[in-house]
Coordinates of C-alpha atoms and ligand atoms in Angstrom, one line a residue:
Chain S
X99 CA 1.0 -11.6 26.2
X100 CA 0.3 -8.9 28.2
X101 CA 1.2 -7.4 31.7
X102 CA 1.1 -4.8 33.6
X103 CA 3.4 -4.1 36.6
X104 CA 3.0 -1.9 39.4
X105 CA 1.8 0.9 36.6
X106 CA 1.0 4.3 38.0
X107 CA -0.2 6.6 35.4
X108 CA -0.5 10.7 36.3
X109 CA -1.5 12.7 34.1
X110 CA -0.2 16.6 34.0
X111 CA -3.5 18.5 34.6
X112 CA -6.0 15.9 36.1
X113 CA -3.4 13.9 38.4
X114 CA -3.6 10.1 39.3
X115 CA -5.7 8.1 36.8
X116 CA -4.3 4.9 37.8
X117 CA -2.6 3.5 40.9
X118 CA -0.5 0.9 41.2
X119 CA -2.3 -1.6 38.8
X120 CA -1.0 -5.3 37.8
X121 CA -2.7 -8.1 35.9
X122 CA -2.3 -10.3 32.9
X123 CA -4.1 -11.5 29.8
X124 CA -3.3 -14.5 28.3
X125 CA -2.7 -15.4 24.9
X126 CA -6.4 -15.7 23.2
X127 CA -8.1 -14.6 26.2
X128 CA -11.7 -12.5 26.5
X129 CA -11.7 -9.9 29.0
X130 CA -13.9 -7.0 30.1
X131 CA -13.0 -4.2 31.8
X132 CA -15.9 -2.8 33.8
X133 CA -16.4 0.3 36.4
X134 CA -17.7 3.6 36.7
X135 CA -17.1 6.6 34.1
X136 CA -13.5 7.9 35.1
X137 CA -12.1 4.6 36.5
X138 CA -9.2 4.3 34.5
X139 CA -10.3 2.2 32.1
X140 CA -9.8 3.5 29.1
X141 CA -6.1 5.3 30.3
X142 CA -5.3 0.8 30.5
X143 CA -6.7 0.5 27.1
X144 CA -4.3 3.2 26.1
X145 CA -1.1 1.7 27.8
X146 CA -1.7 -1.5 26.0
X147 CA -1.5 0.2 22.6
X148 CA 1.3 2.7 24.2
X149 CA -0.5 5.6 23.1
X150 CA 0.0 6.8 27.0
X151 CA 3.4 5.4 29.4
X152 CA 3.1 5.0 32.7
X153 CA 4.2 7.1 34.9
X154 CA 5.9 4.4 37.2
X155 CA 5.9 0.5 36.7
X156 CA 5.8 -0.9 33.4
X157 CA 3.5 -2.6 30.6
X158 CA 4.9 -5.5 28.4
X159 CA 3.1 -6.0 25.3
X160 CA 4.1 -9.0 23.2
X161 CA 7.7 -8.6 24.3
X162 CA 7.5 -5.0 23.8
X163 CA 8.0 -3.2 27.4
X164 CA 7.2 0.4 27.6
X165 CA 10.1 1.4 29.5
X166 CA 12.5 3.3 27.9
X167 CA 10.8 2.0 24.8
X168 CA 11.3 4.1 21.0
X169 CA 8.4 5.9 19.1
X170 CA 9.7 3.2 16.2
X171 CA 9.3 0.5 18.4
X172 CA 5.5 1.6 19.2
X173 CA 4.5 2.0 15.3
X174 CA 5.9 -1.5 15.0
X175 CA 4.1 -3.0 17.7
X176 CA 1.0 -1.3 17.4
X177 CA 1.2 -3.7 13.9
X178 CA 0.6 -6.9 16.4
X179 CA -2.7 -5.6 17.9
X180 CA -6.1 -4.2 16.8
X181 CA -7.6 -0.8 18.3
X182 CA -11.5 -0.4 18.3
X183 CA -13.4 2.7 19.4
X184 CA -16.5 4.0 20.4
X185 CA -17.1 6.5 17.5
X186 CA -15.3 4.1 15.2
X187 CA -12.8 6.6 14.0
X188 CA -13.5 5.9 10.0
X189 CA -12.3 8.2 7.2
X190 CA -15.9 9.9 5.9
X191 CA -14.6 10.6 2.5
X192 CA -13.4 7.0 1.3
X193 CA -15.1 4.2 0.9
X194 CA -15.6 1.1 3.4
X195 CA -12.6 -1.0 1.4
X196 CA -10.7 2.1 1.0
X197 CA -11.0 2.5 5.1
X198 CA -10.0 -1.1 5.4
X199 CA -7.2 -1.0 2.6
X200 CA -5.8 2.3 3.8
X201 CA -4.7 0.7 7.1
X202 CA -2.7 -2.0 5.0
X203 CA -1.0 0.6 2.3
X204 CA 0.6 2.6 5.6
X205 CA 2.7 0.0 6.9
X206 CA 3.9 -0.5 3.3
X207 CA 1.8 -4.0 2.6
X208 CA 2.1 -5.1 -1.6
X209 CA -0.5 -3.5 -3.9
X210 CA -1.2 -7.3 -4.9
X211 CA -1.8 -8.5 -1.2
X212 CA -4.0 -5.5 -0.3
X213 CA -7.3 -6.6 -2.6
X214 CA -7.9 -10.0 -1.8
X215 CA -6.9 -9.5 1.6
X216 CA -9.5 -6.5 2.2
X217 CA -11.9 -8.9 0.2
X218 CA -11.9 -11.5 2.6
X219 CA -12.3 -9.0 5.9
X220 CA -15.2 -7.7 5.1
X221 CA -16.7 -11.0 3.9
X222 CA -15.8 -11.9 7.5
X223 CA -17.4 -8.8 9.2
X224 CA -20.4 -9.7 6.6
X225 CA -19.8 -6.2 4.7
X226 CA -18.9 -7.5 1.4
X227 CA -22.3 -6.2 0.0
X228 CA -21.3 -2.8 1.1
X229 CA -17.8 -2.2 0.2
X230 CA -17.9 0.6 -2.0
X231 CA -20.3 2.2 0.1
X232 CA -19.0 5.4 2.0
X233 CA -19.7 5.5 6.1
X234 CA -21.9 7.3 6.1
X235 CA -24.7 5.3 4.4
X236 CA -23.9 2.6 7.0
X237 CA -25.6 1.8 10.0
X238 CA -23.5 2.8 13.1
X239 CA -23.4 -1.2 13.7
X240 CA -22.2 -1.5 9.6
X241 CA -19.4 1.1 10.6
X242 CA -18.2 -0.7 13.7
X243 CA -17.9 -3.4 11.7
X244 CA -15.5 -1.3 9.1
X245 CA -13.4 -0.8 11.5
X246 CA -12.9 -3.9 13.3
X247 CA -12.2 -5.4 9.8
X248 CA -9.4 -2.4 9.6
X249 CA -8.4 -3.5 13.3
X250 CA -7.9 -7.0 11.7
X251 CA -5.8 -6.3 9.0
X252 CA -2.2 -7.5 10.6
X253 CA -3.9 -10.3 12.2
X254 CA -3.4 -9.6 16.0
X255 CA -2.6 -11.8 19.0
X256 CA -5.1 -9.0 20.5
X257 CA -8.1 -6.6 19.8
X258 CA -8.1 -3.7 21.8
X259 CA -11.6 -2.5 22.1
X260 CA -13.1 0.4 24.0
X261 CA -16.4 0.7 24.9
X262 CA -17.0 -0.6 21.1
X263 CA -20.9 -1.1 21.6
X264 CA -21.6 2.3 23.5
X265 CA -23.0 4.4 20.4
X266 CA -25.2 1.4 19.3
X267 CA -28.7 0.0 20.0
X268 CA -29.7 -3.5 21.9
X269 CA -29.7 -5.0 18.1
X270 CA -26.6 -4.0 16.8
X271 CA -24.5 -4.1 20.3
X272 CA -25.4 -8.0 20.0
X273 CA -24.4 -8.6 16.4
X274 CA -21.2 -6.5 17.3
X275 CA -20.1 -8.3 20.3
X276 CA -21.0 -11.6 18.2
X277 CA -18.5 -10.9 15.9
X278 CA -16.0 -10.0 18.7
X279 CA -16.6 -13.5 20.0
X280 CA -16.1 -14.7 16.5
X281 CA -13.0 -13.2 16.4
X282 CA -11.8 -14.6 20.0
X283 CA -12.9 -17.8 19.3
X284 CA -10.5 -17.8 16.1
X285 CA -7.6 -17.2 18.2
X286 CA -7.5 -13.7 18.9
X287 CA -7.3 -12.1 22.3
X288 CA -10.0 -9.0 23.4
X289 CA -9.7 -6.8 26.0
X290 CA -12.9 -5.1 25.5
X291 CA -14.1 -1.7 28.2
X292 CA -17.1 -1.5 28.5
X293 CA -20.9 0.2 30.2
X294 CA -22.8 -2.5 29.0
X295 CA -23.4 -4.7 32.4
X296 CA -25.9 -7.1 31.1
X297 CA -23.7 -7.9 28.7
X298 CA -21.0 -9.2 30.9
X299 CA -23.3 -10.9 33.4
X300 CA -24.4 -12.5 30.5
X301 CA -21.7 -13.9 29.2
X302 CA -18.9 -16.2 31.2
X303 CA -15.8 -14.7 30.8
X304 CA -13.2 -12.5 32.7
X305 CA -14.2 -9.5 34.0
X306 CA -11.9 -7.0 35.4
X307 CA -13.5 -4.5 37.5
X308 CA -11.9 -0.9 37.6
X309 CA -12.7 1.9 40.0
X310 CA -10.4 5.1 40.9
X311 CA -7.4 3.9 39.2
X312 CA -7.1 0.3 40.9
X313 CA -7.9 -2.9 40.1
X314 CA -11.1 -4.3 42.7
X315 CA -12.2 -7.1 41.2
X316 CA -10.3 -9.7 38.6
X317 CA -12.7 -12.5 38.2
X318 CA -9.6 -14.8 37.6
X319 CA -8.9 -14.6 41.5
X320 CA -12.4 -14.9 42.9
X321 CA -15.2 -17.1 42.1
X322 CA -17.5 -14.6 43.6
X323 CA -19.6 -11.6 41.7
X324 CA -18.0 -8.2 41.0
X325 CA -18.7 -5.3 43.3
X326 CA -20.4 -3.8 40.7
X327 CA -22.2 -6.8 39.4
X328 CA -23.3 -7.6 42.7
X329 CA -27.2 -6.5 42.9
Chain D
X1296 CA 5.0 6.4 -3.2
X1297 CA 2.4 6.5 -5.3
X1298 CA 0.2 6.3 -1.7
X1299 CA 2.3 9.3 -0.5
X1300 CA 1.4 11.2 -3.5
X1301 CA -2.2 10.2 -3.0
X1302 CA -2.2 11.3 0.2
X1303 CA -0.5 14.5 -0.7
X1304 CA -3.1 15.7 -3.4
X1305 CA -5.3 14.8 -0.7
X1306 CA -4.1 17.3 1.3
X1307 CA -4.1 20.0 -1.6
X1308 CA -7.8 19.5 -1.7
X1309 CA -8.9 20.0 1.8
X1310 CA -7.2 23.0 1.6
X1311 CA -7.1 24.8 -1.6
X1312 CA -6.4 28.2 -0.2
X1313 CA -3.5 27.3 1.5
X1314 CA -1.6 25.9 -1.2
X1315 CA -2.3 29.2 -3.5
X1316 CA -0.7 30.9 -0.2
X1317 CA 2.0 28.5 -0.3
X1318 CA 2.8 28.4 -3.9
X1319 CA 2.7 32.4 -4.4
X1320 CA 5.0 33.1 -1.2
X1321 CA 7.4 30.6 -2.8
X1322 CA 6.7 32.4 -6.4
X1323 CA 7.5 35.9 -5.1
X1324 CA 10.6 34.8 -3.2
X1325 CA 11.6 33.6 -6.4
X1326 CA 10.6 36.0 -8.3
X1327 CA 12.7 39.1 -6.6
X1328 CA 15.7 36.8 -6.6
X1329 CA 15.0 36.1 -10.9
X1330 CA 14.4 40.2 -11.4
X1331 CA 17.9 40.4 -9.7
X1332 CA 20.0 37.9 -11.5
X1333 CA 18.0 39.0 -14.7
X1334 CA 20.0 42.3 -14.1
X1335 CA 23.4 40.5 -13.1
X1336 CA 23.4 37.9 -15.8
X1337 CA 22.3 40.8 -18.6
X1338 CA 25.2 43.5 -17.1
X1339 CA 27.3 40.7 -17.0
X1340 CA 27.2 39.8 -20.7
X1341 CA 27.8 43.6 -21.1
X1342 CA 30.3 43.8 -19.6
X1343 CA 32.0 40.2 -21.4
X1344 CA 31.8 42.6 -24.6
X1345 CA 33.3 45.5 -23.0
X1346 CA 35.6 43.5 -21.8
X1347 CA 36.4 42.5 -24.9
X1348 CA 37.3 45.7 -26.3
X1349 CA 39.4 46.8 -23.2
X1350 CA 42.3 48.5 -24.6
X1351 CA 45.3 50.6 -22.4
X1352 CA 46.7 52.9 -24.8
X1353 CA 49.7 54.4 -23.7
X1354 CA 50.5 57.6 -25.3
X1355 CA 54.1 58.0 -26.6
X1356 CA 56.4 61.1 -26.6
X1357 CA 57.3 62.7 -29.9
X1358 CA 60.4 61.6 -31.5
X1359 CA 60.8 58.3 -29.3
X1360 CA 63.5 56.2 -31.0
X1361 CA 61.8 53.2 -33.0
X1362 CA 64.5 50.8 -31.3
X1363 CA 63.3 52.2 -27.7
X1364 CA 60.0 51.3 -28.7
X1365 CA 60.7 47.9 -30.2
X1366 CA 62.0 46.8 -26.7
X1367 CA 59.2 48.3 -24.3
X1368 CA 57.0 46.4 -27.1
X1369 CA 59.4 43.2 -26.3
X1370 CA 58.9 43.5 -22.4
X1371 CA 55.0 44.6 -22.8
X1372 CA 54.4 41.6 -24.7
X1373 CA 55.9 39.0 -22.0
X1374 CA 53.8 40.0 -19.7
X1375 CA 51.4 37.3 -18.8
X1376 CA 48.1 39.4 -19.0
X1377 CA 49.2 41.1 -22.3
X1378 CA 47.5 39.3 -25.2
X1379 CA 48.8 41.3 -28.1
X1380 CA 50.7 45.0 -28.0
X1381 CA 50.5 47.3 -31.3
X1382 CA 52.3 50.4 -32.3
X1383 CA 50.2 53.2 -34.3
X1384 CA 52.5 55.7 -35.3
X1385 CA 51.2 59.7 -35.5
X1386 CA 50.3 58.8 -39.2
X1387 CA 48.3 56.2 -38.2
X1388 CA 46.5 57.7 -35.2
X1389 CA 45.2 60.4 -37.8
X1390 CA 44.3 58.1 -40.0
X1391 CA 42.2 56.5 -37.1
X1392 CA 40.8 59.3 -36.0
X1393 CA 39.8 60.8 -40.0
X1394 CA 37.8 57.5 -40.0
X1395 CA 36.2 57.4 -37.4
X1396 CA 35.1 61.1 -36.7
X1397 CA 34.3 61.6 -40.3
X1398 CA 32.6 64.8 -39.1
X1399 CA 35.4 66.5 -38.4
X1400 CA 38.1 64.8 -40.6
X1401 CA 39.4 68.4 -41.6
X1402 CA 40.0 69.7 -37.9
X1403 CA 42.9 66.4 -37.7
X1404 CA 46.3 68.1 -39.2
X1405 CA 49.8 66.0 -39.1
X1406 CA 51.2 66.1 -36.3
X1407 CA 47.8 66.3 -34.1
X1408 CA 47.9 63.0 -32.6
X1409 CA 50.3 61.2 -30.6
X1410 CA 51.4 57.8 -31.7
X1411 CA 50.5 55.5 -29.2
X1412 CA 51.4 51.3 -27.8
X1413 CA 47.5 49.7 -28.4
X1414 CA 47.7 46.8 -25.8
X1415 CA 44.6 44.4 -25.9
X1416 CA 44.7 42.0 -22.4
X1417 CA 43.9 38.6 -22.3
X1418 CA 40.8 37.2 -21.2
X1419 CA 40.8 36.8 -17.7
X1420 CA 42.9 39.5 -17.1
X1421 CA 40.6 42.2 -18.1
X1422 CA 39.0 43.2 -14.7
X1423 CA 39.8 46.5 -14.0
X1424 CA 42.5 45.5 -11.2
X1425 CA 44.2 43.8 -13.6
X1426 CA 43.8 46.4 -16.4
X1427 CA 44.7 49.5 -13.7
X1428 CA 48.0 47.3 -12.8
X1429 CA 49.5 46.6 -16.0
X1430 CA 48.3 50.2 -16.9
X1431 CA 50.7 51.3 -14.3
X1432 CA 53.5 49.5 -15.4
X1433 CA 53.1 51.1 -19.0
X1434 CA 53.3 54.2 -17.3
X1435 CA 56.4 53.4 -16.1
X1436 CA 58.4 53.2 -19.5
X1437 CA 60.1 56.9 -19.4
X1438 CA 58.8 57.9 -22.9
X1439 CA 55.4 57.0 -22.3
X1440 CA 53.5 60.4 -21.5
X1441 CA 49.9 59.3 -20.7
X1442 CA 48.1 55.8 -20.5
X1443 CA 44.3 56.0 -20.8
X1444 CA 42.1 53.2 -19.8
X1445 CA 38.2 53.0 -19.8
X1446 CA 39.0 52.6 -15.9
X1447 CA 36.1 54.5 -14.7
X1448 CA 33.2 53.2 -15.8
X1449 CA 34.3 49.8 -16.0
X1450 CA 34.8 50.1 -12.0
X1451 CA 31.0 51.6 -12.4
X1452 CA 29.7 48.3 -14.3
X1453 CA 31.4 46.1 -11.8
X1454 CA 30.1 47.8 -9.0
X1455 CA 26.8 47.6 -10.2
X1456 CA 26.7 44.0 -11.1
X1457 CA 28.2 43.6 -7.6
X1458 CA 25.0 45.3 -6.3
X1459 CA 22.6 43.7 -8.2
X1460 CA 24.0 40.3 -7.7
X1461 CA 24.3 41.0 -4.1
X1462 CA 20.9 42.9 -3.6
X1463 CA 19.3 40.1 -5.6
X1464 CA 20.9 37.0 -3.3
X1465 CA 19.8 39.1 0.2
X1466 CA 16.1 39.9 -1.3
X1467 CA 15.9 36.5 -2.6
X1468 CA 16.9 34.9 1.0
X1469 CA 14.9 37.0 2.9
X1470 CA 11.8 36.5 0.6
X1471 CA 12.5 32.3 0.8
X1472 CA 13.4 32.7 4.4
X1473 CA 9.6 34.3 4.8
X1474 CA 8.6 31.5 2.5
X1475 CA 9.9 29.0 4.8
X1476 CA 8.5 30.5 8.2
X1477 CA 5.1 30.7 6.2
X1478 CA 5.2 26.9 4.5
X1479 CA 5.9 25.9 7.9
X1480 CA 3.3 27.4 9.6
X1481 CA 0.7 26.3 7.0
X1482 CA 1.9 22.9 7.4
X1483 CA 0.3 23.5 11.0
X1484 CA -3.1 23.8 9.4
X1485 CA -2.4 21.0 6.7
X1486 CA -1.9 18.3 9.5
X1487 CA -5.0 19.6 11.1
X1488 CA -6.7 19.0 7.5
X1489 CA -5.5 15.3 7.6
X1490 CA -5.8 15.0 11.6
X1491 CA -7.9 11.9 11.0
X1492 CA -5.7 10.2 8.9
X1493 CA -3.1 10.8 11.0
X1494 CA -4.4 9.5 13.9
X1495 CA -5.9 6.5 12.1
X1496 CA -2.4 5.7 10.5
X1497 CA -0.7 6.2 14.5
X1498 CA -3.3 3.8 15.4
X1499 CA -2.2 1.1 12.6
X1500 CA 1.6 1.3 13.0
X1501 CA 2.9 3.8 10.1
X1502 CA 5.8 5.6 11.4
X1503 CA 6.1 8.9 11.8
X1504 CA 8.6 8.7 8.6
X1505 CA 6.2 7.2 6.6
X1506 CA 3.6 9.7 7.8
X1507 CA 5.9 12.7 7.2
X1508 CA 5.9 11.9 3.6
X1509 CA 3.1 13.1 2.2
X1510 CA 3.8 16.4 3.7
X1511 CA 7.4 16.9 2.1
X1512 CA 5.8 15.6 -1.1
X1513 CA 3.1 18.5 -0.6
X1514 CA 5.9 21.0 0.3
X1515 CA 7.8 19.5 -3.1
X1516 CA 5.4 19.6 -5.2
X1517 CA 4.3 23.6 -4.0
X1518 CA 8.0 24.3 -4.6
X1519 CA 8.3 23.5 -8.0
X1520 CA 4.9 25.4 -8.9
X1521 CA 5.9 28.3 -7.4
X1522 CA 9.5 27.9 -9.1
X1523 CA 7.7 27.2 -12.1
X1524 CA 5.3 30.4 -11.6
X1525 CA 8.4 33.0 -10.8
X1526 CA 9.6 31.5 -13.8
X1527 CA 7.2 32.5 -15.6
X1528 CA 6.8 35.9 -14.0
X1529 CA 10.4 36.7 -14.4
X1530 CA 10.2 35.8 -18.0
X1531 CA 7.3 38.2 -18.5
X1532 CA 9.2 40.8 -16.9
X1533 CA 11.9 40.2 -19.0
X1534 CA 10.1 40.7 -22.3
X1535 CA 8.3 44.1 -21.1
X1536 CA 11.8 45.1 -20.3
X1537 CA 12.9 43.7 -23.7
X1538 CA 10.3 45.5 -25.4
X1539 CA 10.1 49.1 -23.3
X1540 CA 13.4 49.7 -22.2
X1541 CA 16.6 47.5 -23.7
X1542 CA 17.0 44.0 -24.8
X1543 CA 17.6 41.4 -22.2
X1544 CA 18.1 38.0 -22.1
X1545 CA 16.5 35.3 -20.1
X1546 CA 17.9 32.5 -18.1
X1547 CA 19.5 30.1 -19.8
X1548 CA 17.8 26.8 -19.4
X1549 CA 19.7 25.3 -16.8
X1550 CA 19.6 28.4 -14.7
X1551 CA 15.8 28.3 -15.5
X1552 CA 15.8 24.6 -14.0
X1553 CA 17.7 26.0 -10.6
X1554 CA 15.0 28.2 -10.3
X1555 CA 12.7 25.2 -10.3
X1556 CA 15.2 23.5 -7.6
X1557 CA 14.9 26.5 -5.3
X1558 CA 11.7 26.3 -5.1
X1559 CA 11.6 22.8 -4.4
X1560 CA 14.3 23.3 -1.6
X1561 CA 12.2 26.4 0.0
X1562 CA 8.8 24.2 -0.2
X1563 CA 10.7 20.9 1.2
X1564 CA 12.8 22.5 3.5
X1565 CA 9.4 24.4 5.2
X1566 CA 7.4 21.6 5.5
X1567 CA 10.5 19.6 7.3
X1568 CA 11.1 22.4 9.1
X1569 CA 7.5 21.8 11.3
X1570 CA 6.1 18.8 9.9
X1571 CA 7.6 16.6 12.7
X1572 CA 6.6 18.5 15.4
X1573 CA 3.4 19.3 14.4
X1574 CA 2.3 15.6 13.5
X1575 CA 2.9 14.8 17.3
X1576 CA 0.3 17.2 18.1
X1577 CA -2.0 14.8 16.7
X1578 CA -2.5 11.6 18.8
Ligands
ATP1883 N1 -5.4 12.7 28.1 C1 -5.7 12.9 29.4 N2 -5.2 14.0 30.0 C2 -5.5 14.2 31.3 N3 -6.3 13.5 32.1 C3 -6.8 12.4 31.5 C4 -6.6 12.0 30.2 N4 -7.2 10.9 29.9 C5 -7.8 10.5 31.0 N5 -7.6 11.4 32.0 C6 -8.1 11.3 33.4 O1 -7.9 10.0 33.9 C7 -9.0 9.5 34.6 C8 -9.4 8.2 34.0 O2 -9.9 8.4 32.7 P1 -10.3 7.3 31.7 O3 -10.6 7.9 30.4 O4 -9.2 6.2 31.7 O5 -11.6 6.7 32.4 P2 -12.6 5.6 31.8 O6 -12.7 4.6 32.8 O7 -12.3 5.2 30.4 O8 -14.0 6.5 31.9 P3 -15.2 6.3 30.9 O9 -16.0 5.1 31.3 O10 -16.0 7.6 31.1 O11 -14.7 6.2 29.5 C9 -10.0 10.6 34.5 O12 -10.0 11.2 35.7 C10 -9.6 11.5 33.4 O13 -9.9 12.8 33.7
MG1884 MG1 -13.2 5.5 28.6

């Protein structure tokens, strides 16, 4: 579903971000990306949804390989998969369905699907109490929630999430990452950076650990602990 | 569409200030252009009726046989820009002139006055090229002495229409290529105004033609306003001019609706001119 090969990634002013990183995710996989602040993380979240190319080797995405690959072809894939952020990225001055909706009207979906379809996304996010509400009378849990319903619109083979729980508390960070697991469970895939350490020691499930642009630990490969999990 | 128009009056409300900028730079672009053709479509009407009236009178010498003349009238007559040729014999011409200057009826005596070949043109062939060529070939006939011709100040009339028309498409292209540069570069600040959505519709999969559009719809919509606005100013000049100085008239409504175009192509073309590059600024 995803791989990278060989990617280098340079950017102009700050130089090499990554070096020479490979790996896969499978179709309906759960995997975090851990490591220290700079590590490249986030510059792999942004290769997956081609927002950055790398500089040498090459990402595949759902049969879509960023080399040589067309701006069109990027709007059309980024349709397949779901991007999450930290500061959750909503529009302040529409309402929590109009946030949702407005992700579905720009790729040209029917008036008629739009409703129900919004309807039943924030029923599954448990919003639909709150849907006329604007974002900022939500908690900063509520608005992550917004906009992983908007990241679910197109139902993708993957969520793309980074660092999704880092601007919220213990409380919400669990209900959050609940409904990420909900998510998974249904089907879709997550590749989810993140601080949050406890949190992946908790849970069983594929860690990739990330430090100065390479790839040091893939949990896939080694039944050991992390480097950085590693007390 | 209806999202892209959304979108659009969207935009017009984050920033108010720059659409009035937008709209009156389109307005006065117009608006010199429409004070110009007011002046080329009024001297041209002008000059329809003198036109109309354009007469080469070729003077004859006294005592000319009546035979001579019936045949220079034959030949005059074939000509293709001739529309009708007249005789007015001496008689006449004092008659004429006793009617018209009554003033000075008394001062006419018998004799006074040439008689004359009255030659009206066709339409088409009245511009004064035309009208100084076939005057030439008048004076050619042996017996005609003098041919007289409002040459002069129909040249002048010409000239002037040439000006105004001229003066009004050079202002008016300047004023909408400043109009342009402008749109475009407030199209700069209207992405930043929408950055968000932008980024948010990047992040979904709209294209970059489908996030264009509410920009060119902006840009459209500004156009027509500020059509409809030098329109409007034009039209005002037009009666103060109407009223203080000479009758004019306005644009006839299909000329009115170009104006309307124009602006709609300056406020189109302005926002295409940057919109793409500028909405790749955004990521
Ligand atoms: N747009 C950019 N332009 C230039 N350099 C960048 C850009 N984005 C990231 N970098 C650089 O690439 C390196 C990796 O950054 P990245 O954001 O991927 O790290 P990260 O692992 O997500 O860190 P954090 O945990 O703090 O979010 C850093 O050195 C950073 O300065
Ligand atoms: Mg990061």
């Amino acid at each position: 579903m995803i791989r990278f090969s060989h990617v280098h990634k340079e950017y102009p002013r700050t130089g090499v971000a990554l070096n020479d990183v490979s790996f896969a995710v499978n179709r309906g996989e759960f995997v975090f990306l851990t490591g220290p602040s700079g590590a490249g993380k986030s510059s792999i979240l942004k290769l997956i949804y081609m927002d950055e190319l790398p500089t040498k080797g090459d990402v595949m995405v759902s049969g879509t390989h960023s080399t040589g690959v067309k701006r069109k072809a990027i709007s059309l894939l980024r349709r397949k998969l779901g991007v999450v952020f930290q500061d959750f990225r909503l529009l302040e001055d529409r309402s929590v369905e109009a946030n949702v909706a407005f992700a579905l009207e720009v790729i040209g979906t029917p008036r008629e699907k739009i409703r129900p379809k919004v309807a039943r996304l924030l029923t599954q996010v448990g919003l639909a109490s709150k849907a006329t509400n604007v974002p900022r009378e939500l908690s900063g849990g509520e608005q992550q929630r917004v906009a992983i319903a908007r990241a679910l619109v197109n139902d993708p083979f993957v969520l793309v999430a980074d660092e999704p729980t880092g601007n919220l508390d213990d409380r919400a960070t669990r209900g959050v990452f609940q409904l990420l697991r909900e998510i998974n469970a249904a089907g879709t895939a997550v590749v989810m950076a993140t601080h949050n350490l406890e949190l992946v020691k908790r849970e069983n499930l594929r860690v990739l650990e990330i430090n100065r642009g390479q790839v040091v630990y893939d949990s896939n490969d080694d039944k050991g602990r992390a480097p950085e999990l590693t007390p | 569409m209806s999202l892209a128009l959304r979108e659009a009056m969207i935009g017009f409300r984050r920033a108010p200030m720059l659409s009035v900028l937008s709209i009156t730079t389109i307005a006065f672009s117009l608006f010199a252009f429409g004070l110009f053709s007011l002046v080329a479509i009024n001297l041209r009407s002008a000059l329809q009726q003198v036109e109309s009236r354009v007469e080469i009178r070729g003077f004859l010498e006294e005592g000319v046989s009546a035979e001579a003349v019936a045949d220079a009238m034959q030949v005059i007559g074939s000509y293709p820009e001739v529309a009708r040729v007249e005789y007015v014999s001496p008689e006449q011409a004092l008659e004429r002139a006793r009617e018209e200057l009554k003033e000075f009826r008394d001062v006419f005596e018998a004799g006074f006055l040439p008689g004359s070949l009255d030659i009206r043109l066709r339409e088409g062939s009245r511009d004064p090229v035309k009208v100084a060529e076939v005057a030439q070939r008048i004076r050619g006939f042996n017996f005609v002495n003098d041919v007289r011709f409002g040459a002069e100040w129909i040249q002048k009339l010409y000239t002037i229409r040439n000006i105004a028309t001229a003066a009004g498409i050079i202002l008016g292209l300047a004023f909408a290529a400043v109009a342009v540069i402008i749109i475009s570069a407030t199209i700069r600040m209207a992405v930043m105004a929408r950055a968000r959505e932008i980024s948010i519709m990047r992040l979904v999969g709209a294209t970059d033609g489908f996030i264009r559009r509410p920009f060119l719809i902006e840009g459209f919509i500004k156009g027509v306003l500020g059509g409809g606005l030098a329109l409007l100013l034009t039209w005002i000049a037009s009666l103060v001019i109407s009223k203080y100085f000479i009758q004019t008239e306005f644009f006839a409504p299909s000329l009115a609706m170009l104006g309307l175009l124009g602006g709609a192509v300056i406020g189109v073309a302005g926002s295409a001119l940057s919109v793409g590059r500028q909405i790749r600024q955004v990521s």
